[in-house]
Amino acid sequence: MPNNVNTSSGGSTDPGGKLNRRQLFRRSFFVGGALFTGVDKLPWRPFFQPPHNQRLEGGQLLGTIPFTGEAPVPMENAFGAELDGRLYTNLSALNAQVPVIPADKFYIRTRASQLMETQKTWQVRLGGHTAGPPLLTMEGLKGMAKPMGVHLMECAGNVRSVHFGMISVADWTGTSLIDILERVKVNPKANRVLISGFDTYATKSASSVPGASWVFTKEELKNAGAFLATEMNGSPLTIDHGAPVRLMVPGWYGCACIKWVNEIACTRDAVEATSQMQEYAARTMQSGMPKLAREYKPAIIEQAAMPIRIEKWVQGEKTRYRVIGILWGGSALVKKLQIRFNPEEDYMDVHQLEQTSNDPWSFWSHVWEPKQPGSYLIRLRIAEPAVVARRLDAGYYMRSVDISEV
Ligand SMILES: Nc1nc2c(c(=O)[nH]1)N[C@H]1C(S)=C(S)[C@@H](COP(=O)(O)O)O[C@H]1N2
Ligand SMILES: [Mo]
């Protein structure tokens, strides 16, 4: 076995998944040897492609092959402090049977301030309205909280050098922003909502600007189903994830998901963009760094996809590789996900894709028989002109592997 096989990593080895009827049919078709008749007319692929969590027919999983060009970084352990504190989620261990990332493995971008106000008396100020309560207490918020569903969050600064470990999924509990705004009487001219969080730190950051707030329109908050989260995966938020209360805006980048929320203020239309919006202007694909909040496009996550694990199998005499990946972002289900190994090869349809929603992520898999040993650059695309996927199309989520045995 070549030494680049990583047998200890958490690749999914579960062989026990049951086949559905269509898969059984596909298999019996294959086994029956009728592979030659009218294969091109079939509505399914002529190969038996088990879902990504299932064993390759008669195969044995040898291990996973690490991605190349990604230097080791601490994974699944929080390190650093305050604005420079991080935790990177280990995507290589994901599988569809585990629908959420446990809170202690959910990525962290900015750890709690050492100057944090006491959590016991936390309140959210409600500003810029003409009548209604001036404060939301934590008792009030927890009393209104409801299950908000499973949603993904990705940092706009999620990069290959951290194994793209700044993306995670959790099951959230909280209160819809629209429900909160209905409790206050708003001046009709104040049609924007400024949401701010505690963001003062004891230490100076090497790379980040303190100050966390974002301006939304009510429509944006409503359309996204934004909520103030008080629980993650059925437990109160951890301090590093924004306890006692954070904003969650499904479908938007994490930079808009303000932690340690302490103020919600209705503001006039011509309000300036916040420092946080400006800091993330390029990463949320704004044109330049606009001055006014209303010049910002919603910081939404466009359709994206990437490989998360390369499995090495032996099947009979043959060495086979299986690429496992995720698909997330966007707003319409993907019909045609394609994969390419090295720029010289053609794109081909990804074998297995089971996507039921754009949020959270879905899994796909592709059995791969490299023609020869060597370095391969893996790139994905959505072969549908109507789908906007600028980051994906720019090659942002490309990953590479070295194959020593075929
Ligand atoms: N107050 C505050 N909120 C914040 C930030 C911050 O630095 N301060 N970082 C934002 C960014 S850039 C991201 S990606 C998400 C990360 O949330 P998480 O650490 O719970 O994953 O929080 C957002 N909310
Ligand atoms: Mo972020």
Coordinates of N, CA, C and O and ligand atoms in Angstrom, one line a residue, residues 107 109 154-158 166 253-256 276 280 283, ligand 2:
Y107 N -17.4 25.1 13.2 CA -16.3 26.0 13.1 C -16.5 27.3 13.9 O -17.7 27.7 14.2
R109 N -15.2 31.4 14.0 CA -14.5 32.5 13.5 C -14.7 33.6 14.5 O -15.8 34.1 14.6
E154 N -21.4 29.4 6.4 CA -20.1 29.4 5.9 C -19.4 30.7 6.0 O -20.1 31.7 5.7
C155 N -18.2 30.8 6.4 CA -17.5 32.0 6.5 C -17.1 32.5 5.1 O -16.7 31.6 4.3
A156 N -17.3 33.7 4.8 CA -17.0 34.2 3.4 C -15.4 34.1 3.2 O -15.0 34.1 2.1
G157 N -14.7 34.0 4.3 CA -13.2 33.8 4.2 C -12.8 32.3 4.3 O -11.7 32.1 4.7
N158 N -13.7 31.4 4.0 CA -13.4 30.0 4.0 C -12.4 29.7 2.9 O -12.7 29.9 1.8
M166 N -14.2 26.1 7.4 CA -15.1 27.2 8.0 C -16.5 27.1 7.4 O -17.0 28.1 6.9
Y253 N -23.7 34.5 4.1 CA -22.4 34.2 4.7 C -22.4 34.5 6.1 O -23.1 35.4 6.6
G254 N -21.5 33.8 6.9 CA -21.4 33.9 8.3 C -21.1 35.3 8.8 O -21.5 35.7 9.9
C255 N -20.5 36.2 8.0 CA -20.1 37.5 8.4 C -21.4 38.3 8.8 O -21.3 39.3 9.5
A256 N -22.5 38.0 8.2 CA -23.7 38.7 8.5 C -24.4 38.1 9.8 O -25.4 38.7 10.3
Q276 N -18.0 46.1 9.4 CA -18.0 44.7 9.1 C -18.5 44.5 7.6 O -17.9 43.7 6.9
Y280 N -15.9 42.9 4.7 CA -16.3 41.7 3.9 C -16.8 42.0 2.5 O -17.3 41.1 1.8
R283 N -15.2 39.8 -0.2 CA -15.5 38.4 0.0 C -17.0 38.1 -0.2 O -17.4 36.9 -0.4
Ligands
MO2 MO -16.7 34.9 8.3

